[in-house]
Coordinates of C-alpha atoms and ligand atoms in Angstrom, one line a residue:
M26 CA 0.5 10.6 16.1
S27 CA 2.7 11.8 13.2
F28 CA 3.7 10.5 9.8
Y29 CA 7.3 11.9 10.4
E30 CA 8.1 10.0 13.6
Y31 CA 6.8 7.1 15.7
K32 CA 5.2 7.0 19.1
D33 CA 4.3 4.0 21.2
T34 CA 0.9 4.5 23.0
I35 CA -2.5 5.3 21.5
A36 CA -4.3 8.5 22.9
E37 CA -7.6 10.1 22.1
G38 CA -7.6 11.8 18.7
D39 CA -5.0 9.6 17.2
L40 CA -5.2 7.9 13.8
V41 CA -5.2 4.2 14.1
L42 CA -5.1 1.8 11.1
A43 CA -7.3 -1.2 12.2
Y44 CA -6.0 -4.3 10.4
V45 CA -9.0 -6.6 10.2
T46 CA -7.8 -8.9 7.3
R47 CA -5.2 -8.4 4.7
A48 CA -7.8 -7.0 2.3
L49 CA -9.5 -4.8 4.9
I50 CA -7.5 -2.2 6.8
K51 CA -9.7 0.7 8.1
P52 CA -8.5 4.1 9.2
I53 CA -10.1 5.3 12.5
Y54 CA -9.7 8.5 14.7
V55 CA -9.9 7.3 18.2
K56 CA -12.8 9.1 20.1
K57 CA -14.2 8.3 23.4
G58 CA -17.6 6.6 23.3
E59 CA -17.3 5.4 19.8
I60 CA -17.3 1.8 18.6
F61 CA -15.6 0.2 15.5
N62 CA -18.0 -2.5 14.2
T63 CA -16.9 -5.2 11.9
R64 CA -18.3 -8.7 10.9
Y65 CA -15.6 -10.1 13.2
G66 CA -16.9 -8.3 16.3
H67 CA -17.0 -4.8 17.7
F68 CA -14.2 -2.8 19.2
E69 CA -14.6 0.1 21.7
H70 CA -12.4 3.1 21.1
D71 CA -12.3 3.7 25.0
K72 CA -10.3 0.5 25.3
M73 CA -7.8 1.5 22.5
I74 CA -6.6 4.5 24.5
G75 CA -3.5 3.5 26.4
M76 CA -2.9 0.3 24.2
K77 CA 0.3 0.1 22.3
Y78 CA 0.4 0.5 18.5
G79 CA 0.9 -2.9 16.9
E80 CA -1.0 -4.6 19.6
Q81 CA -3.7 -7.2 18.9
M82 CA -7.1 -6.0 20.3
P83 CA -9.8 -8.7 21.2
G84 CA -13.4 -8.1 20.3
A85 CA -15.7 -6.6 23.1
K86 CA -17.8 -9.8 23.0
G87 CA -14.9 -12.2 23.4
Y88 CA -14.6 -13.3 19.7
G89 CA -12.6 -11.8 16.8
F90 CA -9.6 -9.5 17.0
I91 CA -8.0 -6.7 15.0
H92 CA -4.4 -5.2 15.1
L93 CA -4.0 -1.6 15.9
L94 CA -1.4 -0.3 13.4
Y95 CA 0.7 2.9 13.4
P96 CA -0.1 5.0 10.2
T97 CA 3.0 4.9 8.1
P98 CA 2.7 6.0 4.5
E99 CA 3.1 2.3 3.5
W100 CA 0.1 1.2 5.6
W101 CA -1.8 4.4 4.8
T102 CA -1.6 3.5 1.0
L103 CA -3.3 0.3 1.7
S104 CA -6.1 1.8 3.8
L105 CA -6.8 5.3 2.4
P106 CA -10.1 6.2 1.0
H107 CA -9.6 5.9 -2.8
R108 CA -10.7 8.8 -4.9
T109 CA -8.4 7.8 -7.9
Q110 CA -5.9 5.2 -8.9
I111 CA -3.0 5.5 -6.6
V112 CA 0.7 4.9 -6.5
Y113 CA 1.6 1.8 -4.3
T114 CA 4.7 1.1 -2.4
P115 CA 6.6 -1.1 -5.0
D116 CA 6.5 1.9 -7.3
S117 CA 6.8 4.8 -4.8
S118 CA 9.8 3.3 -3.0
Y119 CA 11.6 2.7 -6.3
I120 CA 10.8 6.3 -7.6
I121 CA 12.0 7.9 -4.3
Q122 CA 15.3 6.0 -4.6
R123 CA 15.8 6.8 -8.3
L124 CA 15.0 10.5 -7.8
N125 CA 17.2 10.6 -4.7
V126 CA 14.5 12.0 -2.5
T127 CA 16.1 12.8 0.8
P128 CA 15.5 15.1 3.8
G129 CA 15.5 18.6 2.4
S130 CA 14.3 17.7 -1.1
R131 CA 11.9 20.1 -2.8
I132 CA 9.3 18.1 -4.6
I133 CA 6.7 19.1 -7.3
E134 CA 3.9 16.6 -7.7
A135 CA 0.9 16.7 -10.0
G136 CA -1.9 15.5 -9.7
T137 CA -2.4 15.0 -6.1
G138 CA -5.2 12.4 -6.7
S139 CA -5.8 10.4 -3.4
A140 CA -2.5 11.9 -2.0
S141 CA -1.1 8.5 -1.5
F142 CA 2.3 9.3 -2.9
T143 CA 2.1 12.8 -1.2
H144 CA 2.5 11.1 2.2
S145 CA 5.6 9.2 1.2
F146 CA 7.2 12.3 -0.4
A147 CA 6.4 14.3 2.8
R148 CA 7.7 11.7 5.1
T149 CA 11.0 11.3 3.2
A150 CA 11.6 15.0 2.5
T151 CA 11.0 15.7 6.3
L152 CA 10.2 19.2 7.6
S153 CA 13.5 20.5 6.2
G154 CA 12.1 19.8 2.7
K155 CA 8.8 20.7 1.0
V156 CA 6.2 19.1 -1.3
F157 CA 4.3 21.3 -3.7
T158 CA 1.3 19.2 -5.0
Y159 CA -1.3 20.3 -7.5
E160 CA -4.8 19.0 -8.2
F161 CA -7.4 20.4 -10.7
H162 CA -10.5 18.4 -9.7
E163 CA -12.1 20.6 -6.9
P164 CA -13.7 17.9 -4.7
R165 CA -10.4 15.9 -4.8
Y166 CA -8.4 19.0 -4.0
L167 CA -10.6 19.8 -1.0
E168 CA -10.5 16.2 0.3
A169 CA -6.8 16.0 0.0
K170 CA -6.3 19.5 1.6
K171 CA -8.4 18.4 4.5
E172 CA -6.5 15.1 4.9
L173 CA -3.1 16.7 4.7
A174 CA -4.1 19.1 7.4
E175 CA -5.5 16.3 9.6
H176 CA -2.3 14.4 9.3
Q177 CA -0.3 17.4 10.1
L178 CA 1.8 17.2 7.0
A179 CA 3.2 20.7 7.5
N180 CA 5.7 20.5 4.7
T181 CA 3.1 20.1 2.1
T182 CA 1.4 22.9 0.0
I183 CA -1.6 21.8 -2.1
T184 CA -2.8 24.1 -4.9
H185 CA -6.0 23.9 -6.9
R186 CA -4.7 24.2 -10.4
D187 CA -4.6 22.8 -13.9
V188 CA -0.9 22.5 -14.3
C189 CA -1.0 21.8 -18.1
N190 CA -2.6 25.2 -18.7
D191 CA -1.6 27.3 -15.7
G192 CA 1.8 25.9 -14.7
F193 CA 3.4 25.4 -11.2
N194 CA 4.1 28.9 -9.8
V195 CA 2.7 29.5 -6.4
E196 CA 2.4 33.1 -5.1
G197 CA 5.0 34.0 -2.4
E198 CA 7.0 30.7 -2.8
D199 CA 10.4 30.2 -4.4
I200 CA 9.7 26.6 -5.4
D201 CA 13.3 25.7 -6.6
G202 CA 12.2 22.1 -7.1
D203 CA 14.8 19.3 -7.5
V204 CA 12.3 16.4 -7.7
V205 CA 9.3 16.2 -10.1
F206 CA 6.6 13.6 -10.2
L207 CA 3.9 13.7 -12.8
D208 CA 0.9 11.4 -12.6
L209 CA -1.2 13.1 -15.3
P210 CA -2.9 11.9 -18.5
S211 CA -0.7 14.4 -20.7
P212 CA 2.6 15.1 -18.9
W213 CA 3.9 16.6 -22.1
D214 CA 1.6 19.5 -21.7
A215 CA 2.9 20.2 -18.2
L216 CA 6.6 19.8 -18.9
P217 CA 7.3 23.2 -20.5
H218 CA 5.8 24.9 -17.4
L219 CA 8.6 23.3 -15.1
E220 CA 11.3 25.6 -16.5
S221 CA 10.5 28.5 -14.1
V222 CA 10.1 26.3 -11.0
I223 CA 13.0 23.8 -11.1
S224 CA 16.4 24.4 -9.6
S225 CA 19.0 26.0 -12.0
T226 CA 21.9 25.1 -9.6
R227 CA 21.1 21.5 -8.5
R228 CA 20.6 18.2 -10.4
V229 CA 16.8 17.8 -11.0
G230 CA 15.2 14.3 -11.4
I231 CA 11.7 13.7 -13.0
C232 CA 9.5 10.6 -13.2
C233 CA 6.4 10.6 -15.4
F234 CA 3.9 7.8 -14.4
S235 CA 1.8 6.7 -17.4
P236 CA -0.3 3.6 -18.0
C237 CA -0.1 3.6 -21.7
I238 CA 3.0 3.1 -23.9
E239 CA 1.7 5.8 -26.4
Q240 CA 1.9 8.3 -23.4
V241 CA 5.5 7.2 -22.7
D242 CA 6.3 7.9 -26.4
R243 CA 5.1 11.4 -26.3
T244 CA 6.6 12.2 -22.9
V245 CA 10.1 10.9 -24.1
K246 CA 9.8 13.2 -27.2
A247 CA 8.9 16.2 -25.1
L248 CA 11.6 15.5 -22.5
E249 CA 14.2 15.4 -25.3
D250 CA 12.9 18.6 -26.9
L251 CA 13.2 20.3 -23.5
G252 CA 16.8 19.2 -22.9
W253 CA 16.3 16.5 -20.2
T254 CA 18.9 13.8 -20.2
Q255 CA 19.5 10.1 -19.3
I256 CA 15.9 9.4 -20.4
E257 CA 14.9 5.8 -19.4
M258 CA 11.6 4.0 -19.0
V259 CA 11.1 1.1 -16.5
E260 CA 8.4 -1.0 -15.2
V261 CA 8.5 -2.2 -11.6
A262 CA 7.3 -5.9 -11.2
A263 CA 7.1 -7.0 -7.6
R264 CA 6.0 -10.3 -6.3
R265 CA 5.1 -10.8 -2.6
W266 CA 6.1 -14.0 -0.8
G267 CA 4.4 -15.4 2.2
T268 CA 5.2 -18.1 4.6
R269 CA 2.9 -20.7 6.3
K270 CA 2.9 -24.1 7.8
E271 CA 2.0 -27.2 5.9
M272 CA 1.0 -30.4 7.6
V273 CA 3.4 -33.3 7.2
R274 CA 1.5 -36.2 5.5
T275 CA 2.6 -39.6 4.4
V276 CA 2.0 -41.0 0.9
E277 CA -0.5 -43.4 2.6
D278 CA -2.4 -40.5 4.1
A279 CA -2.5 -38.7 0.7
V280 CA -3.8 -41.7 -1.1
Q281 CA -6.4 -42.2 1.6
R282 CA -7.5 -38.6 1.3
I283 CA -7.9 -39.0 -2.5
R284 CA -10.0 -42.1 -1.8
D285 CA -12.2 -40.3 0.6
I286 CA -12.8 -37.5 -1.8
Q287 CA -13.6 -40.0 -4.7
S288 CA -16.0 -42.0 -2.4
G289 CA -17.6 -38.8 -1.3
R290 CA -18.3 -37.9 -5.0
K291 CA -19.5 -41.4 -5.8
N292 CA -21.8 -41.7 -2.8
G293 CA -23.2 -38.2 -3.1
I294 CA -23.5 -35.2 -0.9
E295 CA -25.7 -37.0 1.7
V296 CA -22.8 -39.2 2.8
M297 CA -20.5 -36.2 2.9
K298 CA -23.0 -34.3 5.1
R299 CA -23.3 -37.3 7.5
G300 CA -19.6 -37.5 7.8
A301 CA -19.4 -33.8 8.6
S302 CA -22.0 -34.0 11.4
E303 CA -20.5 -37.1 13.0
E304 CA -18.7 -35.9 16.2
P305 CA -15.1 -37.4 16.0
S306 CA -14.1 -38.7 19.5
E307 CA -10.4 -37.7 18.7
K308 CA -9.4 -35.4 16.0
F309 CA -6.6 -37.6 14.7
Q310 CA -5.7 -41.2 13.9
K311 CA -2.3 -42.7 13.5
T312 CA -1.0 -44.0 10.2
S313 CA 1.0 -47.2 9.9
K314 CA 4.2 -45.0 9.8
G315 CA 3.3 -43.5 13.0
Y316 CA 2.3 -40.0 11.8
K317 CA -0.9 -38.4 13.2
T318 CA -3.3 -37.5 10.5
P319 CA -6.6 -35.7 11.0
K320 CA -9.8 -37.7 10.9
K321 CA -12.2 -37.1 8.0
S322 CA -14.1 -33.8 8.5
T323 CA -12.0 -32.5 11.3
K324 CA -11.0 -28.9 11.1
V325 CA -7.4 -28.4 12.2
K326 CA -5.9 -25.0 12.9
E327 CA -2.5 -24.2 11.3
G328 CA 0.1 -25.1 13.8
D329 CA -2.0 -27.4 16.0
E330 CA 0.5 -29.1 18.3
D331 CA -1.2 -32.5 17.8
F332 CA 0.2 -32.7 14.3
Q333 CA 3.6 -32.3 12.6
W334 CA 4.2 -29.2 10.5
V335 CA 6.9 -27.9 8.1
N336 CA 7.3 -24.2 7.2
V337 CA 6.8 -23.4 3.5
T338 CA 7.1 -20.4 1.5
K339 CA 4.8 -19.4 -1.5
S340 CA 4.8 -16.6 -3.8
E341 CA 1.8 -14.9 -5.5
A342 CA 0.9 -16.6 -8.8
E343 CA 0.6 -13.2 -10.6
I344 CA 2.6 -10.1 -10.5
K345 CA 0.1 -7.4 -9.4
S346 CA 2.2 -4.4 -8.9
H347 CA 2.3 -3.0 -12.5
T348 CA 0.0 0.0 -12.8
S349 CA 2.2 2.3 -15.0
Y350 CA 5.3 2.7 -17.0
L351 CA 7.9 5.0 -15.1
T352 CA 9.8 7.4 -17.4
F353 CA 12.8 8.9 -15.6
A354 CA 15.0 11.8 -16.8
Y355 CA 17.4 14.3 -15.3
R356 CA 18.5 17.9 -15.7
I357 CA 22.1 18.7 -14.9
P358 CA 22.9 22.4 -14.0
K359 CA 25.0 24.2 -16.7
I360 CA 28.5 24.9 -15.5
E361 CA 29.5 28.4 -16.6
S362 CA 33.0 28.5 -18.0
K363 CA 35.1 31.4 -16.8
Ligands
SAM427 C1 -4.0 9.0 -10.9 S1 -4.4 10.3 -10.0 C2 -3.0 10.6 -9.1 C3 -2.8 9.7 -8.0 C4 -1.8 10.0 -6.9 N1 -0.4 9.9 -7.6 C5 -1.8 9.1 -5.7 O1 -0.9 8.3 -5.4 O2 -2.9 9.3 -4.9 C6 -4.3 11.7 -11.2 C7 -4.8 13.0 -10.7 O3 -4.3 14.0 -11.6 C8 -5.3 15.0 -11.6 N2 -5.1 15.8 -12.8 C9 -5.2 15.3 -14.1 N3 -4.8 16.3 -15.0 C10 -4.5 17.4 -14.1 C11 -4.0 18.8 -14.5 N4 -3.8 19.1 -15.7 N5 -3.6 19.6 -13.5 C12 -3.8 19.1 -12.1 N6 -4.2 17.8 -11.8 C13 -4.6 17.0 -12.8 C14 -6.6 14.2 -11.7 O4 -7.7 15.0 -11.3 C15 -6.4 13.0 -10.7 O5 -6.8 13.3 -9.4

């Protein structure tokens, strides 16, 4: 298992992200004899060994299932143990593109926080690049250090440091950074310390990630004073779309359903309960137009072949991705005139 590349088959000791529901994805290390318990059933680690990543795994008692996902930075972000607010993929993917992070990039990141973004940076920079990440909160630093080692992110160096006071230099390292990402309450205090660790021969890009517009204001002023150029602030607003099947219904059926609901309300809950406990002989009836429509109180599974379905797409009602403003800037190397 590695965040840098992909493999097919699960082995003992591997990290698997158990997809239980959209809102519940659990990281587990596969260990013989252990059981992963959920309210949807329990799942034996022994049986995961030899299964393919991406496969659906049935519960041991014959009910419920999970999917066994390969740990990519994108899935890790949705399953990691939160120690802080984190950067999600709509922001991290945009930042990586705007800062031109590529294999070989030398990245400076502070603070590490839950190391969500550190994983994306490490994967994109590959082993030919390097991520220097800094965290001043000791328990968080220790957790992140342990996690980066467990995930064998060999191109990361984490330092326990207050970068606003003590800067970014790391003993024995020529940092020579060309990408900077600051997710700190006061990036303007850290900016002057970058001068000694960023590249003087390559273009350097920076992104400061701040939830308040007042922070953006101060950051822009500090960037201008220090000679950064092309300063621009953007907000990423992503909206997810999903597809599902909707049952084809006639107007007659829709009117009947409204009547059923109204009569249910009028006659009270008892009538509704009686209806629900009646065992329907067949789960559908035919409308005058020839469509099959489910009988009252019948539960129908999406896509049930007894009915007609149409594929529909729906978007989330709200845009949930905004967590911060992204302030970008660049430093262009000075060309010496002869
Ligand atoms: C919001 S979190 C970063 C989350 C991270 N980007 C992620 O995706 O997981 C901010 C972190 O910066 C750390 N921090 C704040 N000021 C710092 C400083 N002066 N030096 C180093 N770390 C600092 C905090 O302790 C916190 O863990």
